[in-house]
């Protein structure tokens, strides 16, 4: 594993943290495999693990990145296939993906998004990117079969997609606590700079905090709706103050002297009191800042329009009315709305219609370049036969008024929680065996009997995942507010007793085959959330991999660069998890 020497020194601390975390998690990984990280087993370290695990908890790894921040530009830009960077990016990415399976001693069934055009002879290079990567990964995996104890038959699944499967997920406003933090706050990766009043009465003091899996409050609330998270934080703080001895004594003081018993209670409870109050206060402050920004930016109305567009409840008139009446909305938010609009109503951007929308939204030609570049992710130009202008409808299907259907049996109490990324539907269809083989091909389709046999090379038994119609385990049932996958077991002292994934780890040996989903060109926080959810729902570990993880501003910057001749200029900084 190596980090580019060309990275700026301002990211030194992030690099060091990343390396430390990688070492720690790789050591845990080797311990899982029964290897020692100290003397006697030096051979265990001969393989370079060229990926960054993210969101790892106990025995579960929920995601990884291959650290290809420029993959979108290298593979999907206007003349990407003519550049040497195209093949280098694909081959390096394949090698790094393969090391994930080598380190976990898993041998996958390799599936991928097939060419969209029915006539493969007319397929563009962009059409072939998932199949090219799948083939390169497969060639690497075949070499690993000579490794001692490496499985010789399939033990898991790898599903390779690209960003074209869902161009809405990277830009729509996601209303979970995690997504709102990274979308609205001025964060560097998972690092947040908290300001608080100075004790000396001077300028506000600053403290750097990390919103990561070492923080139990963050683990519990990150996938909750921001309104739910705010409500539960208030409840936690109230409950804690009513039960903690130090808090009780402090609130009952009326200026009189403390008794010896009172002082003893404070001494015993003070360390826990200070630690928990500090942790809860941090999140109360963050949630309050987010809610203030939501009100100031008018995001509720915008968010409602975004989701109504996606689910077919809004159309052109609603978008035009919003742009006319909300001229004070930020350029970024108006651009994100138009990107969603283009995905649902591509015909509204043909000819001079795009320029009229640009004028109405008061966006610059540079901003509208992002919308135009969305077609570069679509691959086949088959649709062009139907119109003289370009179309943003990449899949060659007829125009639809909705890009999503409401999920049956998944009602949510909180508003603006309807949206789900497309990979949720794809993963569930794959688990049920309902995925179209024409649209999603397989390199090494196993024989039907393979699934019924115990795999000697696997680390665990591989029962068929429970069908969605079967009775779900207790931890996957929905609560009044938020699904149980997003609501870990919590305690009244402000800490979560454990996360859902840690509880799932207790059933690790009884879980079904791992499913690895790799998205070329960047993944989103909503897609990571879905993998958490489906791990519990399907009783199989769903691991999300990607070339990078991008928040909306990063993704928009990368998309804008697709039509730049010099891709080295203005490249977004890496997102340090």
Coordinates of C-alpha atoms in Angstrom, one line a residue:
X1 CA 0.0 0.0 0.0
X2 CA 1.4 3.4 -1.0
X3 CA 0.1 7.0 -0.9
X4 CA 0.9 9.4 -3.7
X5 CA 3.9 11.6 -3.0
X6 CA 2.3 14.3 -4.9
X7 CA -0.5 14.8 -2.3
X8 CA -0.3 18.2 -0.6
X9 CA 1.3 18.4 2.8
X10 CA -2.0 19.8 4.2
X11 CA -3.3 16.3 4.2
X12 CA -0.4 14.8 6.2
X13 CA -2.5 14.1 9.3
X14 CA -5.2 12.5 7.2
X15 CA -2.7 10.3 5.5
X16 CA -1.1 9.2 8.8
X17 CA -4.5 8.5 10.3
X18 CA -5.4 6.5 7.2
X19 CA -2.2 4.4 7.3
X20 CA -2.7 3.8 11.0
X21 CA -6.3 2.7 10.5
X22 CA -5.3 0.5 7.6
X23 CA -2.6 -1.2 9.6
X24 CA -5.0 -1.8 12.6
X25 CA -7.7 -3.2 10.5
X26 CA -5.4 -5.4 8.4
X27 CA -4.0 -6.8 11.7
X28 CA -7.5 -7.6 12.8
X29 CA -8.1 -9.2 9.5
X30 CA -5.1 -11.5 9.8
X31 CA -6.2 -12.4 13.4
X32 CA -9.5 -13.4 12.0
X33 CA -7.8 -15.7 9.6
X34 CA -5.7 -17.2 12.4
X35 CA -2.4 -15.5 11.4
X36 CA -0.1 -13.8 13.8
X37 CA 1.2 -10.3 13.2
X38 CA 4.3 -10.9 15.3
X39 CA 7.2 -13.3 15.0
X40 CA 6.9 -16.7 13.5
X41 CA 4.4 -15.9 10.7
X42 CA 6.2 -13.3 8.6
X43 CA 4.9 -14.9 5.4
X44 CA 1.4 -13.6 6.3
X45 CA 2.6 -10.1 5.4
X46 CA 4.0 -10.9 1.9
X47 CA 0.7 -9.9 0.2
X48 CA 0.1 -6.2 -0.4
X49 CA -3.5 -5.3 0.7
X50 CA -4.0 -2.5 -1.7
X51 CA -7.4 -1.2 -0.4
X52 CA -8.8 0.8 2.4
X53 CA -11.5 -0.9 4.6
X54 CA -14.1 1.5 5.8
X55 CA -16.9 1.1 8.3
X56 CA -15.3 -2.1 9.8
X57 CA -16.9 -3.3 13.0
X58 CA -15.9 -6.5 14.8
X59 CA -16.0 -9.3 12.2
X60 CA -17.9 -7.3 9.6
X61 CA -16.4 -5.1 6.9
X62 CA -19.1 -3.0 5.4
X63 CA -17.1 -1.3 2.7
X64 CA -13.7 -0.6 1.0
X65 CA -12.2 1.8 -1.5
X66 CA -9.5 1.2 -4.0
X67 CA -8.4 4.8 -3.7
X68 CA -8.9 5.8 -7.3
X69 CA -10.2 9.4 -6.9
X70 CA -9.9 10.2 -10.6
X71 CA -11.5 7.0 -11.8
X72 CA -14.6 8.8 -13.2
X73 CA -12.3 11.1 -15.3
X74 CA -9.9 8.3 -16.3
X75 CA -12.6 6.0 -17.5
X76 CA -15.6 8.2 -18.6
X77 CA -14.2 11.4 -19.9
X78 CA -14.8 12.4 -23.6
X79 CA -11.6 10.8 -24.9
X80 CA -10.7 8.5 -22.0
X81 CA -10.2 5.4 -24.1
X82 CA -7.4 7.1 -26.1
X83 CA -5.4 7.7 -22.9
X84 CA -3.0 5.3 -21.3
X85 CA -4.6 6.2 -18.0
X86 CA -7.7 4.2 -19.0
X87 CA -6.0 0.8 -19.0
X88 CA -3.8 1.7 -16.0
X89 CA -6.8 2.6 -14.0
X90 CA -8.8 -0.5 -14.8
X91 CA -5.9 -2.9 -14.2
X92 CA -4.8 -1.3 -10.9
X93 CA -8.4 -1.3 -9.8
X94 CA -8.8 -4.9 -10.6
X95 CA -5.6 -5.8 -8.7
X96 CA -6.8 -4.0 -5.6
X97 CA -10.2 -5.6 -5.7
X98 CA -8.7 -9.0 -6.0
X99 CA -6.6 -8.4 -2.9
X100 CA -9.8 -8.0 -0.9
X101 CA -10.8 -11.6 -1.8
X102 CA -7.3 -12.9 -1.3
X103 CA -7.1 -11.4 2.2
X104 CA -10.5 -12.7 3.2
X105 CA -9.9 -16.1 1.5
X106 CA -13.1 -15.8 -0.6
X107 CA -13.5 -16.9 -4.2
X108 CA -16.4 -15.0 -5.8
X109 CA -19.0 -15.6 -8.5
X110 CA -18.3 -12.5 -10.7
X111 CA -21.3 -10.7 -12.1
X112 CA -21.3 -7.4 -13.9
X113 CA -23.5 -4.9 -15.7
X114 CA -23.7 -6.2 -19.3
X115 CA -23.5 -4.1 -22.4
X116 CA -26.6 -2.0 -22.8
X117 CA -26.8 -2.1 -26.5
X118 CA -28.4 -5.2 -28.0
X119 CA -25.8 -5.1 -30.8
X120 CA -22.4 -5.6 -29.0
X121 CA -20.6 -4.6 -32.1
X122 CA -21.9 -1.0 -31.7
X123 CA -21.1 -0.8 -28.0
X124 CA -18.8 2.0 -26.9
X125 CA -15.8 1.7 -24.7
X126 CA -17.8 3.1 -21.8
X127 CA -20.4 0.4 -22.3
X128 CA -17.7 -2.2 -21.8
X129 CA -16.1 -0.8 -18.6
X130 CA -17.9 -3.2 -16.1
X131 CA -17.2 -6.2 -18.3
X132 CA -13.5 -5.2 -18.8
X133 CA -13.1 -4.8 -15.0
X134 CA -14.8 -8.1 -14.3
X135 CA -12.5 -9.9 -16.7
X136 CA -9.4 -8.3 -15.2
X137 CA -10.5 -9.1 -11.6
X138 CA -11.2 -12.7 -12.7
X139 CA -7.8 -13.1 -14.2
X140 CA -6.2 -11.9 -10.9
X141 CA -8.4 -14.3 -8.9
X142 CA -7.3 -17.3 -10.9
X143 CA -3.7 -16.6 -9.9
X144 CA -4.7 -16.8 -6.2
X145 CA -5.9 -20.4 -6.5
X146 CA -2.3 -21.5 -5.9
X147 CA -2.3 -19.8 -2.5
X148 CA -2.5 -22.4 0.3
X149 CA -6.0 -22.8 1.8
X150 CA -7.5 -20.5 -0.8
X151 CA -10.9 -21.9 -1.9
X152 CA -11.1 -23.6 -5.2
X153 CA -14.9 -23.2 -5.6
X154 CA -17.2 -20.2 -5.3
X155 CA -17.8 -18.9 -1.7
X156 CA -19.3 -15.5 -2.3
X157 CA -20.6 -13.1 -5.0
X158 CA -19.1 -10.0 -6.6
X159 CA -21.4 -7.6 -8.4
X160 CA -19.7 -5.0 -10.5
X161 CA -21.6 -1.9 -11.5
X162 CA -20.8 1.6 -12.7
X163 CA -22.1 5.0 -11.8
X164 CA -24.6 4.9 -14.8
X165 CA -26.9 2.6 -12.9
X166 CA -28.0 5.5 -10.7
X167 CA -27.1 9.1 -11.4
X168 CA -29.6 10.4 -8.8
X169 CA -28.1 8.9 -5.7
X170 CA -24.9 11.1 -5.8
X171 CA -26.8 14.4 -5.9
X172 CA -30.2 14.1 -4.2
X173 CA -30.3 15.4 -0.6
X174 CA -30.1 12.4 1.7
X175 CA -31.8 13.1 5.0
X176 CA -29.9 10.9 7.4
X177 CA -27.7 12.3 10.1
X178 CA -24.5 11.0 8.5
X179 CA -25.3 12.4 5.0
X180 CA -26.5 15.7 6.3
X181 CA -23.2 16.2 8.3
X182 CA -21.1 15.6 5.2
X183 CA -23.4 17.5 2.9
X184 CA -24.0 20.7 4.9
X185 CA -21.2 21.0 7.3
X186 CA -17.6 22.2 6.5
X187 CA -16.0 18.8 7.1
X188 CA -12.7 17.3 5.9
X189 CA -13.6 13.6 5.5
X190 CA -14.9 12.6 8.9
X191 CA -13.2 15.5 10.7
X192 CA -15.3 18.3 12.1
X193 CA -14.1 21.5 13.7
X194 CA -16.3 22.3 16.7
X195 CA -16.5 25.8 18.0
X196 CA -17.5 26.6 21.6
X197 CA -17.4 29.7 23.9
X198 CA -14.0 30.4 25.5
X199 CA -13.9 30.0 29.3
X200 CA -11.8 33.2 29.5
X201 CA -14.4 35.2 27.6
X202 CA -12.2 35.6 24.5
X203 CA -12.8 34.4 20.9
X204 CA -14.5 31.0 20.5
X205 CA -12.3 28.0 20.9
X206 CA -12.0 25.2 18.4
X207 CA -11.8 21.5 18.9
X208 CA -11.2 18.8 16.2
X209 CA -13.5 15.8 16.5
X210 CA -13.8 12.7 14.4
X211 CA -17.2 11.3 13.5
X212 CA -16.2 7.6 13.2
X213 CA -17.1 4.2 14.5
X214 CA -15.2 4.8 17.8
X215 CA -18.1 7.1 18.8
X216 CA -21.1 5.0 20.1
X217 CA -23.5 7.9 19.7
X218 CA -22.5 8.3 16.1
X219 CA -22.8 4.6 15.5
X220 CA -26.4 4.6 16.8
X221 CA -27.7 7.7 15.0
X222 CA -25.8 8.1 11.7
X223 CA -28.4 6.2 9.6
X224 CA -31.4 7.8 11.4
X225 CA -33.4 10.6 9.8
X226 CA -32.0 14.0 11.0
X227 CA -35.4 14.8 12.7
X228 CA -35.3 11.4 14.5
X229 CA -31.7 11.8 15.5
X230 CA -32.4 15.3 17.0
X231 CA -35.4 13.9 18.9
X232 CA -33.5 11.0 20.3
X233 CA -30.5 13.1 21.3
X234 CA -32.8 15.3 23.3
X235 CA -34.4 12.3 24.9
X236 CA -31.0 10.8 25.7
X237 CA -29.7 14.0 27.4
X238 CA -32.9 14.3 29.5
X239 CA -32.9 10.7 30.5
X240 CA -29.2 10.8 31.4
X241 CA -29.5 13.9 33.5
X242 CA -32.4 12.3 35.4
X243 CA -30.5 9.2 36.2
X244 CA -26.8 10.1 36.6
X245 CA -25.9 10.8 40.3
X246 CA -23.6 13.7 39.5
X247 CA -26.3 15.3 37.4
X248 CA -29.0 14.8 40.0
X249 CA -26.8 16.4 42.7
X250 CA -25.9 19.3 40.4
X251 CA -29.5 20.0 39.5
X252 CA -30.7 19.7 43.1
X253 CA -28.2 22.2 44.5
X254 CA -29.7 25.5 45.6
X255 CA -26.5 27.2 46.9
X256 CA -26.3 25.2 50.2
X257 CA -23.3 23.2 51.3
X258 CA -22.9 19.6 50.0
X259 CA -23.1 16.7 52.4
X260 CA -20.4 14.1 52.5
X261 CA -22.8 11.7 50.8
X262 CA -23.5 14.1 48.0
X263 CA -19.8 14.7 47.5
X264 CA -19.2 11.0 47.4
X265 CA -21.9 10.6 44.7
X266 CA -20.3 13.3 42.6
X267 CA -16.8 11.8 42.8
X268 CA -18.1 8.4 41.8
X269 CA -20.3 9.6 38.9
X270 CA -18.2 12.6 37.7
X271 CA -15.9 10.8 35.2
X272 CA -18.8 9.1 33.5
X273 CA -20.9 12.3 33.7
X274 CA -18.2 14.4 32.0
X275 CA -17.5 11.9 29.3
X276 CA -21.1 11.3 28.3
X277 CA -22.3 14.9 28.6
X278 CA -19.4 15.9 26.4
X279 CA -20.3 13.3 23.8
X280 CA -24.0 14.0 23.8
X281 CA -23.4 17.8 23.8
X282 CA -21.2 17.4 20.7
X283 CA -24.0 15.7 18.7
X284 CA -26.7 18.0 20.1
X285 CA -24.6 20.9 18.8
X286 CA -24.0 19.3 15.4
X287 CA -27.7 18.4 15.0
X288 CA -28.7 21.9 16.0
X289 CA -26.4 23.4 13.4
X290 CA -27.8 21.1 10.7
X291 CA -31.4 21.9 11.5
X292 CA -30.6 25.6 11.4
X293 CA -29.0 25.3 8.0
X294 CA -32.0 23.3 6.7
X295 CA -34.3 26.1 7.7
X296 CA -32.0 28.9 6.3
X297 CA -31.5 27.1 3.0
X298 CA -35.1 26.1 2.6
X299 CA -34.1 22.5 2.1
X300 CA -37.4 20.9 3.2
X301 CA -39.2 22.3 0.2
X302 CA -36.4 21.5 -2.1
X303 CA -36.0 18.0 -0.7
X304 CA -39.7 17.4 -1.1
X305 CA -39.6 18.5 -4.8
X306 CA -36.5 16.2 -5.4
X307 CA -38.3 13.2 -4.1
X308 CA -41.6 14.0 -5.8
X309 CA -39.6 14.1 -9.1
X310 CA -38.0 10.8 -8.5
X311 CA -41.3 9.1 -7.6
X312 CA -43.3 10.7 -10.3
X313 CA -45.4 13.1 -8.1
X314 CA -43.9 16.3 -9.7
X315 CA -43.1 17.5 -13.2
X316 CA -41.9 20.3 -15.3
X317 CA -44.3 22.9 -13.9
X318 CA -43.1 22.2 -10.3
X319 CA -39.5 22.6 -11.3
X320 CA -40.1 25.8 -13.2
X321 CA -42.1 27.2 -10.4
X322 CA -39.4 26.5 -7.9
X323 CA -36.7 28.1 -10.0
X324 CA -38.8 31.2 -10.5
X325 CA -39.8 31.7 -6.9
X326 CA -36.6 30.5 -5.2
X327 CA -34.0 32.6 -6.9
X328 CA -32.1 32.9 -3.6
X329 CA -31.4 29.1 -3.6
X330 CA -27.7 28.3 -4.0
X331 CA -26.4 27.5 -7.4
X332 CA -25.3 24.1 -6.2
X333 CA -28.8 23.2 -5.0
X334 CA -30.4 24.4 -8.2
X335 CA -27.9 22.4 -10.2
X336 CA -28.5 19.3 -8.2
X337 CA -32.3 19.7 -8.8
X338 CA -31.7 20.1 -12.6
X339 CA -29.5 16.9 -12.6
X340 CA -32.4 15.0 -11.0
X341 CA -34.8 16.6 -13.4
X342 CA -32.6 15.5 -16.3
X343 CA -32.5 11.9 -15.1
X344 CA -36.3 11.8 -15.0
X345 CA -37.3 14.1 -17.9
X346 CA -34.3 13.8 -20.3
X347 CA -36.4 15.2 -23.2
X348 CA -36.6 18.6 -21.4
X349 CA -32.9 19.1 -22.1
X350 CA -32.8 18.6 -25.8
X351 CA -32.1 21.4 -28.2
X352 CA -32.3 24.9 -26.7
X353 CA -34.4 23.7 -23.8
X354 CA -31.3 23.2 -21.6
X355 CA -30.2 26.8 -22.2
X356 CA -33.6 28.2 -21.3
X357 CA -33.5 26.2 -18.0
X358 CA -30.0 27.5 -17.4
X359 CA -31.2 31.1 -17.8
X360 CA -34.2 30.5 -15.5
X361 CA -32.0 29.0 -12.8
X362 CA -29.3 31.7 -13.4
X363 CA -26.6 29.1 -13.7
X364 CA -23.4 29.6 -15.6
X365 CA -22.4 27.6 -18.7
X366 CA -19.8 25.9 -16.5
X367 CA -22.6 24.7 -14.2
X368 CA -24.7 23.4 -17.1
X369 CA -21.6 21.5 -18.4
X370 CA -22.2 19.1 -15.4
X371 CA -25.7 18.3 -16.7
X372 CA -24.4 17.8 -20.2
X373 CA -21.7 15.5 -19.0
X374 CA -24.2 13.1 -17.5
X375 CA -24.6 11.6 -20.9
X376 CA -20.9 10.5 -20.8
X377 CA -21.8 8.0 -18.1
X378 CA -24.6 6.5 -20.2
X379 CA -22.5 4.6 -22.7
X380 CA -24.6 3.6 -25.7
X381 CA -25.9 6.2 -28.1
X382 CA -28.7 4.0 -29.4
X383 CA -31.3 6.5 -28.3
X384 CA -29.9 9.1 -30.7
X385 CA -31.8 7.5 -33.5
X386 CA -35.0 8.8 -32.0
X387 CA -34.1 12.5 -31.8
X388 CA -31.9 15.1 -33.5
X389 CA -30.5 16.4 -30.2
X390 CA -28.7 14.5 -27.6
X391 CA -30.7 12.7 -24.9
X392 CA -29.8 12.1 -21.3
X393 CA -31.9 8.9 -21.3
X394 CA -29.1 6.4 -21.3
X395 CA -30.9 3.1 -21.1
X396 CA -32.6 3.3 -24.4
X397 CA -36.1 2.9 -22.8
X398 CA -39.1 5.1 -23.4
X399 CA -39.5 8.2 -21.3
X400 CA -40.7 7.5 -17.8
X401 CA -42.3 9.9 -15.4
X402 CA -40.8 8.2 -12.4
X403 CA -37.3 6.8 -11.7
X404 CA -38.4 4.9 -8.6
X405 CA -41.4 3.0 -7.3
X406 CA -42.4 3.2 -3.6
X407 CA -41.1 0.2 -1.6
X408 CA -44.0 -2.0 -0.6
X409 CA -44.2 -2.7 3.2
X410 CA -41.6 0.0 4.0
X411 CA -43.6 2.9 5.3
X412 CA -41.7 5.6 7.0
X413 CA -43.0 8.0 9.7
X414 CA -40.5 10.7 8.8
X415 CA -40.9 12.9 5.7
X416 CA -38.3 12.9 2.9
X417 CA -37.3 9.3 3.7
X418 CA -38.8 7.7 0.6
X419 CA -35.7 7.7 -1.6
X420 CA -33.6 4.6 -1.9
X421 CA -30.6 4.1 -4.2
X422 CA -31.0 1.7 -7.1
X423 CA -28.5 -0.8 -5.8
X424 CA -31.0 -1.7 -3.0
X425 CA -33.4 -3.1 -5.6
X426 CA -30.6 -4.7 -7.6
X427 CA -29.1 -6.5 -4.5
X428 CA -32.5 -7.8 -3.4
X429 CA -33.3 -9.1 -6.9
X430 CA -29.9 -10.7 -7.0
X431 CA -30.5 -12.4 -3.7
X432 CA -33.9 -13.7 -4.8
X433 CA -32.4 -14.9 -8.1
X434 CA -34.6 -12.5 -10.1
X435 CA -31.8 -10.4 -11.7
X436 CA -31.9 -10.4 -15.5
X437 CA -29.0 -12.4 -17.0
X438 CA -29.2 -10.3 -20.1
X439 CA -28.6 -7.1 -18.3
X440 CA -26.3 -8.5 -15.7
X441 CA -24.0 -11.2 -17.0
X442 CA -21.8 -13.7 -15.1
X443 CA -18.2 -14.8 -15.9
X444 CA -18.3 -18.0 -13.9
X445 CA -21.9 -19.0 -13.4
X446 CA -21.8 -22.0 -10.9
X447 CA -23.8 -25.2 -11.3
X448 CA -27.1 -25.1 -9.5
X449 CA -25.9 -27.8 -7.0
X450 CA -23.0 -25.7 -5.8
X451 CA -25.3 -23.6 -3.7
X452 CA -26.6 -26.7 -1.9
X453 CA -23.2 -28.0 -0.9
X454 CA -20.9 -27.0 1.9
X455 CA -17.9 -25.2 0.6
X456 CA -14.8 -26.6 2.1
X457 CA -12.7 -23.6 1.1
X458 CA -15.1 -21.1 2.8
X459 CA -14.6 -19.7 6.2
X460 CA -18.1 -20.4 7.1
X461 CA -21.2 -22.4 6.1
X462 CA -23.2 -20.8 3.2
X463 CA -26.9 -21.3 3.7
X464 CA -29.3 -19.8 1.1
X465 CA -30.3 -16.4 2.3
X466 CA -33.8 -16.2 3.8
X467 CA -36.4 -15.1 1.3
X468 CA -37.9 -11.7 2.1
X469 CA -41.4 -13.3 2.5
X470 CA -40.1 -15.3 5.5
X471 CA -40.4 -14.1 9.0
X472 CA -37.7 -11.6 9.6
X473 CA -35.4 -11.6 12.7
X474 CA -36.2 -9.3 15.5
X475 CA -33.5 -6.8 14.6
X476 CA -34.9 -6.2 11.1
X477 CA -38.5 -5.2 12.1
X478 CA -39.5 -1.6 11.8
X479 CA -40.1 0.6 14.7
X480 CA -42.4 3.6 15.0
X481 CA -39.8 5.9 13.5
X482 CA -36.8 4.3 11.9
X483 CA -36.0 0.8 10.7
X484 CA -34.2 -1.4 13.2
X485 CA -31.1 -1.6 10.9
X486 CA -30.7 2.1 11.5
X487 CA -31.5 1.9 15.3
X488 CA -28.9 -0.1 17.2
X489 CA -29.6 -1.3 20.8
X490 CA -29.3 1.8 22.9
X491 CA -29.0 2.6 26.6
X492 CA -30.3 5.5 28.6
X493 CA -26.9 6.7 29.6
X494 CA -26.3 8.1 26.1
X495 CA -24.3 5.3 24.7
X496 CA -25.5 2.6 22.3
X497 CA -24.8 -0.8 23.9
X498 CA -23.9 -2.1 20.5
X499 CA -24.5 -1.5 16.8
X500 CA -26.7 -3.7 14.7
X501 CA -23.6 -4.9 12.8
X502 CA -21.9 -5.9 16.0
X503 CA -25.0 -7.8 17.0
X504 CA -25.0 -9.3 13.5
X505 CA -21.4 -10.4 14.1
X506 CA -22.7 -12.7 16.9
X507 CA -24.4 -14.6 14.1
X508 CA -21.5 -14.4 11.8
X509 CA -21.0 -18.1 11.2
X510 CA -24.7 -18.5 10.5
X511 CA -24.9 -15.7 7.9
X512 CA -25.2 -16.5 4.2
X513 CA -22.7 -15.8 1.4
X514 CA -21.0 -12.5 1.4
X515 CA -22.1 -10.2 -1.4
X516 CA -19.6 -7.6 -2.6
X517 CA -21.0 -4.8 -4.7
X518 CA -18.4 -2.6 -6.5
X519 CA -19.4 0.7 -8.1
X520 CA -17.0 2.1 -10.6
X521 CA -16.8 5.9 -10.5
X522 CA -17.7 6.6 -6.8
X523 CA -20.2 5.4 -4.3
X524 CA -22.5 7.4 -1.9
X525 CA -23.5 7.4 1.7
X526 CA -27.0 6.4 0.8
X527 CA -25.6 3.3 -0.9
X528 CA -23.5 2.5 2.2
X529 CA -26.6 2.9 4.3
X530 CA -28.4 0.4 2.1
X531 CA -25.6 -2.2 2.6
X532 CA -26.0 -1.8 6.4
X533 CA -29.7 -2.3 6.0
X534 CA -29.5 -5.3 3.7
X535 CA -26.9 -7.1 5.8
X536 CA -29.5 -7.4 8.6
X537 CA -32.5 -7.9 6.3
X538 CA -30.9 -10.6 4.0
X539 CA -28.8 -12.2 6.8
X540 CA -25.8 -12.0 4.6
X541 CA -22.9 -9.6 4.8
X542 CA -23.3 -7.0 2.0
X543 CA -20.0 -5.2 1.4
X544 CA -19.9 -2.0 -0.7
X545 CA -16.7 -1.3 -2.6
X546 CA -15.9 1.6 -4.9
X547 CA -13.1 3.5 -6.5
X548 CA -14.0 6.3 -4.0
X549 CA -16.7 7.6 -1.8
X550 CA -18.1 11.0 -2.8
X551 CA -20.3 13.6 -1.3
X552 CA -22.4 15.7 -3.7
X553 CA -19.9 18.6 -4.1
X554 CA -17.1 16.2 -4.9
X555 CA -19.2 14.3 -7.4
X556 CA -20.3 17.4 -9.2
X557 CA -16.7 18.6 -9.5
X558 CA -15.6 15.3 -10.9
X559 CA -18.5 15.2 -13.4
X560 CA -17.6 18.7 -14.6
X561 CA -14.1 17.5 -15.3
X562 CA -15.3 14.9 -17.8
X563 CA -15.2 17.4 -20.6
X564 CA -12.0 19.1 -19.6
X565 CA -9.0 18.4 -21.8
X566 CA -6.5 18.7 -19.0
X567 CA -7.9 16.4 -16.3
X568 CA -5.0 17.2 -14.0
X569 CA -6.5 20.6 -13.3
X570 CA -9.0 21.1 -10.5
X571 CA -9.2 17.5 -9.4
X572 CA -11.1 17.2 -6.2
X573 CA -9.2 16.3 -3.0
X574 CA -9.5 12.8 -1.8
X575 CA -12.3 12.1 0.7
X576 CA -10.5 10.7 3.8
X577 CA -12.7 8.4 5.7

